Coordinates of C-alpha atoms in Angstrom, one line a residue:
Chain U
M122 CA 31.4 14.6 11.0
S123 CA 30.7 11.0 11.2
E124 CA 29.4 9.0 8.3
K125 CA 27.7 5.6 7.9
F126 CA 27.3 3.4 4.6
A127 CA 24.2 3.5 2.4
V128 CA 23.7 1.2 -0.5
N129 CA 21.5 1.6 -3.4
M130 CA 19.7 -1.9 -3.5
I131 CA 18.2 -1.4 -7.2
E132 CA 21.9 -0.7 -8.5
C133 CA 23.5 -3.3 -6.3
D134 CA 24.4 -6.6 -8.3
G135 CA 26.0 -8.4 -5.4
H136 CA 29.6 -8.0 -6.6
G137 CA 30.9 -8.1 -3.2
L138 CA 33.9 -6.1 -3.1
C139 CA 32.5 -3.6 -0.2
A140 CA 32.3 -6.8 2.1
E141 CA 36.2 -7.5 1.1
L142 CA 37.3 -4.3 1.6
V143 CA 35.5 -3.3 4.6
P144 CA 34.4 -6.7 6.8
E145 CA 34.2 -5.0 9.7
L146 CA 31.0 -2.9 8.7
I147 CA 29.6 -4.9 5.8
R148 CA 29.2 -8.6 5.5
L149 CA 27.2 -10.5 2.6
D150 CA 23.8 -12.5 2.7
E151 CA 23.7 -15.9 1.5
W152 CA 22.8 -14.6 -2.1
G153 CA 26.0 -12.1 -2.0
Y154 CA 24.3 -8.7 -1.2
P155 CA 25.6 -6.4 1.5
I156 CA 24.3 -6.1 4.9
L157 CA 25.3 -3.1 6.4
A158 CA 26.3 -2.7 10.2
P159 CA 24.0 0.3 11.5
A160 CA 27.0 1.9 13.4
P161 CA 28.9 5.2 12.1
V162 CA 32.6 4.4 10.4
P163 CA 34.9 4.5 12.8
P164 CA 38.1 7.1 11.8
Q165 CA 40.4 4.2 11.4
L166 CA 38.2 2.8 8.8
A167 CA 37.5 6.0 7.0
K168 CA 40.2 5.5 4.5
H169 CA 39.1 1.7 3.6
A170 CA 35.1 3.3 3.4
K171 CA 36.1 5.7 0.7
K172 CA 38.2 3.2 -1.0
A173 CA 34.8 0.9 -0.9
V174 CA 32.7 3.5 -2.5
A175 CA 35.1 4.2 -5.1
L176 CA 35.5 0.8 -5.9
C177 CA 32.1 -0.5 -6.2
P178 CA 31.4 -1.6 -10.0
K179 CA 27.5 -0.2 -9.6
L180 CA 28.4 3.0 -7.8
A181 CA 25.7 1.4 -5.4
L182 CA 27.6 2.2 -2.4
S183 CA 27.8 5.6 -0.5
L184 CA 28.5 7.3 2.6
T185 CA 26.3 9.6 4.3
P186 CA 26.2 12.1 7.1
D187 CA 25.1 10.2 10.2
R188 CA 22.8 12.2 11.7
R189 CA 22.2 11.5 15.3
Chain G
M1021 CA -26.0 30.0 26.8
S1022 CA -24.9 26.3 26.5
A1023 CA -21.8 25.1 24.2
P1024 CA -22.5 24.3 21.0
M1025 CA -23.4 20.7 20.6
R1026 CA -21.0 18.6 18.8
V1027 CA -22.5 17.3 15.6
R1028 CA -22.2 13.5 15.5
Y1029 CA -22.0 11.7 12.2
D1030 CA -25.0 10.4 10.9
G1031 CA -23.8 7.1 9.6
R1032 CA -25.0 7.7 5.9
P1033 CA -22.6 7.1 3.2
R1034 CA -20.2 9.9 2.2
L1035 CA -18.1 8.8 -0.6
L1036 CA -20.7 6.4 -2.0
A1037 CA -23.7 8.7 -1.4
G1038 CA -24.0 9.4 -5.1
W1039 CA -23.9 5.9 -6.0
A1040 CA -26.2 4.6 -3.2
A1041 CA -28.8 6.9 -4.3
T1042 CA -29.2 5.1 -7.8
G1043 CA -27.4 2.2 -7.8
R1044 CA -25.6 3.3 -11.0
P1045 CA -22.3 5.1 -11.4
A1046 CA -23.1 8.8 -10.7
V1047 CA -22.8 10.7 -13.9
L1048 CA -22.0 14.5 -13.7
A1049 CA -25.4 16.1 -13.2
E1050 CA -26.1 13.3 -10.1
H1051 CA -22.7 14.1 -8.8
A1052 CA -23.4 17.7 -8.8
Q1053 CA -26.9 17.2 -7.3
V1054 CA -25.4 15.2 -4.2
N1055 CA -22.2 16.8 -3.7
G1056 CA -22.7 20.6 -4.8
P1057 CA -20.1 22.4 -7.5
L1058 CA -16.7 22.1 -7.3
P1059 CA -15.3 24.4 -4.9
T1060 CA -12.2 25.9 -6.8
G1061 CA -12.1 28.7 -4.4
A1062 CA -10.9 26.4 -1.7
A1063 CA -7.8 25.3 -3.6
P1064 CA -5.6 28.1 -2.2
H1065 CA -5.9 26.9 1.4
L1066 CA -6.7 23.3 0.3
V1067 CA -3.5 22.3 2.1
E1068 CA -4.4 23.8 5.4
L1069 CA -8.2 22.4 5.0
V1070 CA -6.8 18.9 4.6
G1071 CA -4.3 19.5 7.2
A1072 CA -6.9 20.5 9.9
A1073 CA -9.5 17.7 8.8
G1074 CA -6.7 15.4 9.7
L1075 CA -7.1 13.3 6.6
R1076 CA -4.5 10.3 6.5
G1077 CA -3.7 8.4 3.2
R1078 CA -6.0 5.5 2.2
G1079 CA -3.7 3.6 0.0
G1080 CA -2.1 1.7 2.9
A1081 CA 0.3 4.0 4.9
W1082 CA -2.2 6.0 6.6
F1083 CA 0.1 9.0 6.3
P1084 CA -1.3 12.7 6.7
T1085 CA -2.5 13.9 3.5
G1086 CA -2.1 17.4 4.3
R1087 CA 2.0 17.0 4.8
K1088 CA 2.2 15.1 2.0
L1089 CA 0.1 18.0 0.0
A1090 CA 2.3 20.5 1.9
A1091 CA 5.8 18.9 0.8
V1092 CA 4.6 18.6 -2.8
A1093 CA 3.6 22.0 -2.8
E1094 CA 7.1 23.0 -1.1
H1095 CA 9.2 21.0 -3.6
G1096 CA 7.0 21.9 -6.8
A1097 CA 7.6 25.4 -6.1
R1098 CA 11.4 24.8 -5.8
A1099 CA 11.5 22.7 -8.8
G1100 CA 9.2 24.8 -11.1
T1101 CA 6.7 22.2 -11.5
A1102 CA 4.8 19.5 -9.9
Y1103 CA 2.4 16.4 -11.0
V1104 CA -0.3 14.9 -9.3
V1105 CA -1.2 11.4 -10.0
V1106 CA -4.5 9.6 -8.6
N1107 CA -3.5 5.9 -7.6
G1108 CA -6.5 3.8 -8.7
V1109 CA -4.2 0.8 -9.7
E1110 CA -5.2 -1.3 -6.6
S1111 CA -3.1 -4.5 -7.7
E1112 CA -3.8 -5.9 -4.3
P1113 CA -5.8 -8.9 -5.1
A1114 CA -8.4 -8.8 -2.1
A1115 CA -9.1 -4.9 -2.3
G1116 CA -11.9 -3.6 -4.5
K1117 CA -12.6 -0.3 -3.2
D1118 CA -10.7 2.1 -5.5
K1119 CA -12.0 0.1 -8.6
L1120 CA -15.6 0.6 -7.1
L1121 CA -15.0 4.5 -6.5
L1122 CA -13.7 5.0 -10.1
R1123 CA -16.7 3.0 -11.2
A1124 CA -19.4 4.5 -9.1
V1125 CA -18.4 8.1 -8.2
P1126 CA -15.6 8.8 -10.6
H1127 CA -16.4 12.7 -10.5
L1128 CA -15.6 12.7 -6.8
V1129 CA -12.1 11.2 -7.3
L1130 CA -11.3 13.5 -10.0
D1131 CA -12.5 16.9 -8.1
G1132 CA -10.2 15.8 -5.5
A1133 CA -7.5 15.5 -7.9
E1134 CA -8.1 18.7 -9.9
L1135 CA -8.3 20.6 -6.6
A1136 CA -5.0 18.9 -5.4
A1137 CA -3.4 19.9 -8.8
L1138 CA -4.4 23.4 -8.2
A1139 CA -3.0 23.7 -4.4
V1140 CA 0.6 22.0 -5.4
G1141 CA 0.9 24.2 -8.5
A1142 CA 0.5 21.0 -11.2
K1143 CA 0.0 21.3 -14.7
E1144 CA -1.7 18.1 -15.3
V1145 CA -3.3 15.2 -13.5
T1146 CA -3.0 11.5 -14.7
V1147 CA -5.5 8.9 -13.4
A1148 CA -4.1 5.4 -13.2
V1149 CA -6.1 2.7 -13.3
H1150 CA -6.1 -1.1 -13.2
R1151 CA -5.3 -2.8 -16.5
G1152 CA -7.9 -4.7 -18.6
T1153 CA -11.0 -3.8 -16.0
G1154 CA -12.9 -1.3 -18.5
L1155 CA -11.9 1.5 -16.0
A1156 CA -9.8 3.4 -18.4
A1157 CA -12.9 3.6 -20.8
A1158 CA -15.1 4.7 -17.6
V1159 CA -12.8 7.3 -16.5
G1160 CA -12.0 8.5 -19.8
A1161 CA -15.8 9.1 -20.6
A1162 CA -16.2 10.8 -17.3
I1163 CA -13.3 13.3 -18.1
A1164 CA -14.9 13.8 -21.4
E1165 CA -18.3 14.8 -19.7
R1166 CA -16.3 17.4 -17.6
A1167 CA -14.9 18.9 -20.6
A1168 CA -18.2 18.9 -22.3
H1169 CA -19.9 20.7 -19.4
R1170 CA -16.8 23.1 -18.5
W1171 CA -16.6 21.2 -15.1
G1172 CA -13.0 21.3 -13.4
S1173 CA -9.7 23.1 -13.2
G1174 CA -9.1 23.3 -17.1
L1175 CA -6.0 21.4 -16.4
P1176 CA -5.6 18.1 -18.7
V1177 CA -6.5 15.0 -17.1
T1178 CA -5.5 11.7 -18.8
V1179 CA -5.7 7.9 -17.9
V1180 CA -2.9 5.5 -18.2
E1181 CA -2.9 1.5 -17.2
P1182 CA 0.1 0.6 -15.5
P1183 CA 1.0 -3.3 -15.7
R1184 CA -0.5 -5.6 -13.3
W1185 CA 2.4 -6.8 -11.2
Y1186 CA 1.6 -6.2 -7.5
V1187 CA 4.6 -3.9 -7.2
S1188 CA 3.5 -1.8 -10.1
S1189 CA 0.8 0.0 -8.0
E1190 CA 3.5 1.3 -5.6
S1191 CA 3.6 5.1 -5.6
T1192 CA 7.2 5.6 -6.9
A1193 CA 6.3 2.6 -9.7
V1194 CA 3.1 4.7 -10.7
A1195 CA 5.0 7.8 -11.0
N1196 CA 7.8 6.1 -12.9
F1197 CA 5.4 4.7 -15.6
V1198 CA 3.4 8.1 -15.7
G1199 CA 6.5 9.6 -16.9
G1200 CA 7.5 7.0 -19.5
G1201 CA 9.4 4.4 -17.6
P1202 CA 8.8 1.1 -16.4
G1203 CA 6.3 0.3 -13.7
K1204 CA 8.9 -0.4 -11.2
P1205 CA 9.7 1.1 -7.9
R1206 CA 12.3 3.7 -7.7
N1207 CA 14.5 4.8 -4.7
D1208 CA 13.5 8.4 -4.4
S1209 CA 10.0 9.5 -3.0
A1210 CA 7.4 10.5 -5.4
Y1211 CA 7.1 14.1 -3.5
R1212 CA 10.8 14.9 -4.3
R1213 CA 11.5 12.7 -7.7
G1214 CA 8.5 11.5 -9.3
V1215 CA 7.0 12.0 -12.6
K1216 CA 10.0 12.8 -14.9
G1217 CA 12.1 13.5 -11.7
K1218 CA 9.6 16.2 -10.6
P1219 CA 8.0 16.4 -7.2
T1220 CA 4.7 14.4 -7.9
L1221 CA 1.7 14.0 -5.6
V1222 CA 0.6 10.2 -5.9
S1223 CA -2.5 9.8 -3.8
N1224 CA -4.9 7.1 -3.4
A1225 CA -8.1 7.3 -5.3
E1226 CA -10.3 7.1 -2.0
T1227 CA -7.9 9.8 -0.5
L1228 CA -8.6 12.2 -3.4
A1229 CA -12.4 11.5 -3.0
H1230 CA -12.4 12.5 0.8
V1231 CA -10.3 15.6 -0.4
A1232 CA -13.1 16.6 -2.8
L1233 CA -15.5 16.5 0.6
I1234 CA -13.1 18.1 2.8
A1235 CA -13.0 21.0 0.4
R1236 CA -16.8 21.4 0.2
H1237 CA -18.0 20.8 3.8
G1238 CA -14.6 21.7 5.7
P1239 CA -12.5 20.2 8.2
D1240 CA -15.0 20.4 11.0
W1241 CA -17.7 18.5 9.1
F1242 CA -14.9 15.7 8.3
R1243 CA -14.3 15.3 11.8
E1244 CA -17.6 14.4 12.7
A1245 CA -17.0 11.0 11.7
G1246 CA -14.0 9.0 12.9
T1247 CA -11.5 9.1 15.8
P1248 CA -9.5 12.2 16.6
E1249 CA -6.2 10.5 15.3
A1250 CA -8.0 8.8 12.3
P1251 CA -10.6 11.0 11.1
G1252 CA -13.5 10.3 8.6
T1253 CA -14.9 7.3 7.1
A1254 CA -13.1 4.7 5.1
L1255 CA -13.9 2.0 2.6
F1256 CA -13.1 -1.8 3.9
T1257 CA -13.2 -4.6 1.3
V1258 CA -14.4 -7.5 3.4
G1259 CA -13.8 -11.1 1.9
G1260 CA -13.3 -14.6 3.1
A1261 CA -15.9 -16.5 5.3
V1262 CA -18.6 -13.9 5.5
H1263 CA -22.2 -13.7 3.9
R1264 CA -22.0 -10.5 1.7
R1265 CA -18.2 -10.2 0.4
A1266 CA -18.1 -6.8 -0.6
V1267 CA -16.8 -3.1 0.0
Y1268 CA -18.6 -1.1 2.8
E1269 CA -18.0 2.3 4.0
L1270 CA -17.5 2.8 7.9
P1271 CA -16.9 5.5 10.2
V1272 CA -13.0 4.9 10.9
G1273 CA -12.9 3.3 14.7
A1274 CA -15.2 0.8 13.6
T1275 CA -14.3 -2.4 15.2
G1276 CA -13.8 -5.5 13.1
N1277 CA -17.1 -7.0 14.4
D1278 CA -18.6 -3.8 13.1
V1279 CA -17.0 -4.5 9.7
L1280 CA -18.0 -8.0 9.5
R1281 CA -21.3 -7.1 10.6
M1282 CA -21.9 -4.9 7.9
A1283 CA -21.0 -7.9 5.6
G1284 CA -23.7 -10.1 7.2
G1285 CA -21.4 -11.9 9.7
P1286 CA -19.4 -14.9 9.5
T1287 CA -20.8 -18.0 7.7
E1288 CA -18.9 -20.2 9.9
Q1289 CA -16.9 -20.0 13.0
L1290 CA -13.4 -18.3 12.4
Q1291 CA -9.9 -18.7 13.2
A1292 CA -8.3 -15.7 12.2
V1293 CA -8.6 -12.5 9.9
L1294 CA -6.2 -11.0 7.4
L1295 CA -5.7 -7.4 7.6
G1296 CA -4.4 -4.7 5.2
G1297 CA -3.9 -6.9 2.3
Y1298 CA -1.5 -9.6 0.7
G1299 CA 1.5 -7.8 2.5
G1300 CA -0.4 -7.3 5.8
S1301 CA -0.9 -9.6 8.7
W1302 CA -2.6 -12.3 10.0
V1303 CA -4.5 -11.7 13.3
G1304 CA -6.2 -13.9 15.7
V1305 CA -10.3 -13.6 16.4
D1306 CA -9.7 -11.4 19.6
A1307 CA -8.5 -8.5 17.4
L1308 CA -12.2 -8.1 16.3
T1309 CA -12.9 -6.2 19.0
R1310 CA -10.5 -3.8 18.4
P1311 CA -11.2 -0.6 16.5
F1312 CA -10.0 -1.0 13.2
T1313 CA -7.5 2.1 13.1
P1314 CA -3.9 2.3 13.0
E1315 CA -3.7 3.0 16.7
G1316 CA -6.4 0.4 17.5
L1317 CA -4.4 -2.6 15.7
K1318 CA -0.8 -1.4 16.4
P1319 CA -0.4 -3.3 19.7
M1320 CA -1.5 -6.3 17.4
G1321 CA 1.3 -5.9 15.2
A1322 CA -1.2 -5.0 12.4
S1323 CA -2.6 -2.0 10.5
P1324 CA -6.0 -1.6 8.4
G1325 CA -3.6 -1.1 5.5
A1326 CA -5.9 -0.8 2.4
G1327 CA -8.8 -1.7 4.3
V1328 CA -8.8 -5.1 3.5
V1329 CA -10.5 -7.6 5.8
V1330 CA -10.3 -11.3 5.0
A1331 CA -12.1 -13.8 7.5
L1332 CA -10.4 -17.0 7.5
P1333 CA -12.6 -19.9 8.8
A1334 CA -12.1 -22.4 11.2
G1335 CA -12.1 -25.3 8.8
A1336 CA -9.3 -23.8 6.6
C1337 CA -5.6 -24.2 6.8
G1338 CA -4.0 -20.8 7.2
L1339 CA -0.3 -21.9 6.6
A1340 CA -1.4 -23.2 2.9
E1341 CA -3.3 -20.0 2.3
T1342 CA -0.1 -18.1 3.5
V1343 CA 2.0 -20.6 1.1
R1344 CA -0.2 -19.8 -1.7
V1345 CA -0.1 -15.9 -1.2
A1346 CA 3.6 -15.8 -0.6
S1347 CA 4.7 -17.7 -3.5
W1348 CA 2.4 -15.4 -5.7
M1349 CA 3.8 -12.2 -4.0
A1350 CA 7.2 -13.7 -4.5
S1351 CA 6.7 -14.0 -8.3
Q1352 CA 5.5 -10.3 -8.6
N1353 CA 9.0 -8.6 -7.2
A1354 CA 10.4 -6.3 -9.8
R1355 CA 13.5 -7.8 -10.3
Q1356 CA 15.5 -5.0 -8.9
C1357 CA 17.0 -5.8 -5.6
G1358 CA 18.9 -9.4 -4.5
P1359 CA 17.4 -9.8 -1.0
C1360 CA 14.0 -9.4 -2.5
F1361 CA 14.1 -11.5 -5.7
N1362 CA 16.5 -14.3 -4.2
G1363 CA 14.7 -14.0 -0.5
L1364 CA 10.9 -14.1 -1.4
P1365 CA 11.0 -17.4 -3.3
A1366 CA 13.5 -19.0 -0.7
I1367 CA 10.8 -17.7 2.0
A1368 CA 7.9 -19.2 0.1
D1369 CA 9.5 -22.5 -0.4
D1370 CA 10.8 -22.7 3.1
L1371 CA 7.1 -22.0 4.3
A1372 CA 5.8 -24.9 2.0
R1373 CA 8.5 -27.3 3.2
V1374 CA 7.0 -26.2 7.1
T1375 CA 3.6 -26.9 5.5
W1376 CA 4.0 -30.1 3.6
G1377 CA 7.2 -31.4 4.1
R1378 CA 7.7 -31.9 7.9
D1379 CA 10.8 -29.9 7.6
R1380 CA 12.0 -28.4 11.1
A1381 CA 15.1 -27.0 9.5
A1382 CA 13.3 -25.2 7.1
L1383 CA 11.5 -23.5 9.9
Q1384 CA 14.7 -22.4 11.4
R1385 CA 16.0 -21.3 8.0
L1386 CA 12.7 -19.4 7.3
R1387 CA 13.1 -17.2 10.8
H1388 CA 16.7 -16.4 10.1
R1389 CA 15.8 -15.3 6.3
L1390 CA 12.6 -13.2 7.3
G1391 CA 15.5 -11.1 9.5
V1392 CA 17.7 -10.8 6.7
V1393 CA 15.4 -9.9 4.1
D1394 CA 13.4 -7.5 6.0
G1395 CA 13.9 -3.8 5.1
R1396 CA 16.6 -4.4 2.2
G1397 CA 14.7 -3.8 -0.7
A1398 CA 14.3 -0.4 -2.4
C1399 CA 10.7 -0.4 -1.9
A1400 CA 8.3 -2.3 0.8
H1401 CA 7.3 -5.1 -1.2
P1402 CA 9.8 -7.9 0.6
D1403 CA 8.6 -6.1 3.9
G1404 CA 5.0 -7.0 3.4
V1405 CA 5.8 -10.7 2.4
V1406 CA 8.0 -10.9 5.7
R1407 CA 5.0 -9.5 7.9
L1408 CA 2.6 -11.9 6.3
V1409 CA 4.7 -14.9 6.8
A1410 CA 5.9 -13.7 10.3
S1411 CA 2.4 -12.9 11.2
A1412 CA 1.2 -16.6 10.1
L1413 CA 3.8 -18.2 12.2
A1414 CA 2.6 -16.3 15.1
V1415 CA -1.1 -16.8 14.5
F1416 CA -0.9 -20.2 13.4
A1417 CA 1.8 -21.6 15.8
A1418 CA -0.3 -24.7 16.7
D1419 CA -0.8 -25.5 13.1
V1420 CA 2.8 -25.2 12.4
A1421 CA 3.5 -27.8 15.3
R1422 CA 1.3 -30.2 13.8
H1423 CA 2.2 -30.1 10.3
L1424 CA 5.9 -30.7 11.6
A1425 CA 4.6 -33.5 13.2
G1426 CA 3.0 -34.8 10.4
N1427 CA -0.7 -34.6 11.7
G1428 CA -1.6 -32.3 8.9
C1429 CA -5.0 -30.9 8.7
A1430 CA -8.2 -31.3 7.0
G1431 CA -8.3 -27.6 5.7
L1432 CA -5.6 -28.6 3.2
W1433 CA -8.1 -29.9 1.0
R1434 CA -10.6 -27.1 1.1
Q1435 CA -11.4 -24.1 -1.4
P1436 CA -9.0 -21.5 -1.4
V1437 CA -10.0 -18.7 0.7
L1438 CA -7.2 -16.1 -0.4
V1439 CA -7.5 -16.4 -4.1
V1440 CA -4.6 -15.2 -6.3
P1441 CA -4.8 -14.1 -9.6
Q1442 CA -3.0 -15.8 -12.7
P1443 CA 0.5 -14.1 -12.2
P1444 CA 0.9 -11.4 -15.0
D1445 CA 2.5 -13.7 -18.1
V1446 CA 6.0 -12.4 -18.8
S1447 CA 4.4 -10.8 -21.9
E1448 CA 2.7 -8.3 -19.8
G1449 CA 6.1 -6.5 -19.5
W1450 CA 6.7 -3.5 -17.2
R1451 CA 5.2 -0.7 -19.8

């Protein structure tokens, strides 16, 4: 099942690990906060995506089923 | 036998009938005389009644109230409890309708809230009112009057005063506050996780007043006024360059010109109108011929929102007005989401540089930032500011060009049309 990123913006503190780990899908705005690509995570990035979720210092990043 | 004649709305106030009769707040006896007894018998099928009536929330979103009631009832049944919160906080500076309702016809609002509580299985009702207006005492007195006369559902009804930050009147912020937390928005919708994490109906005071009347008179009666998609009457707070700045009740479907006419018409030639509130949209005067309904205004990129209509005179400066409001709105963030607490002050600053600094680079930067900030907070506060500023750039495009070329405008030295309150001091807190 395909998944996409979601971020809890209240928890997010702009540490930026997510953008470093999955630059293909996450970039940072000028203040260091994540801008998520709306596309689902392609299979070759699944491992990196899970890693980014696990390593977010605020546990703000998650993967949700892509209902489309 | 001919088909039954469809009864048409007679134009008389519905919500404000109790107040219109005497010009004073309607005490319980007057409320009972004008509106009849509390129809607790309607509670078991209130969700269907409100759904059939087609009532849409009057807090700004125009979401179908029947669907919201059904969602809270369903989630509440699963969770084992539910809450009802009356949102009378109205932190929108340009709006006064909810404060008026709670002052003038509190029993109508309380009736709607108590009936909704019975319908969704809530065990208590909380009324959230604007701090420092005396409404806490007034609504408290109305609650005591009901208890003394054994009028009501029997459920406990209490009053709270959230802090005066703009974002504190957002549904999830009010639910958060009622549950003992700060008056800051949360990620989860209140109907799923509101007060203390339980399913909560947070409804605007005006919406619940309509519920109280639908329970008495039925969906067909409600639909005699308004449009098929947006039935009923609605309260509009009319401000700016009109003869009589006040709150007016009109059938939904009335045009902008109808609304302004109720307020005695414009005092001078107009150049634009602000619709919805300080997080709403500017529109040109051509919008005044449109019905002020969600469907009527959508093609103009606007919405009636919380019924705010502010007429901007030709002699004012739309950009200066917008800078003042955008700056204030930027100060009103909950300090929770980076794109908001960083982005809104940056946007306000860019607009100020365009308005006074002849800064073309600021205009470029502003357009980019509007795109980056939109939709990236936990609540819709940043979206509102983006909407306000983007609509200003469109409606006042000629002014933007003039200001950037260094040819200001006389309006810069006029009395402000859009007034902002003293920002809550940091001592206001979030509790």
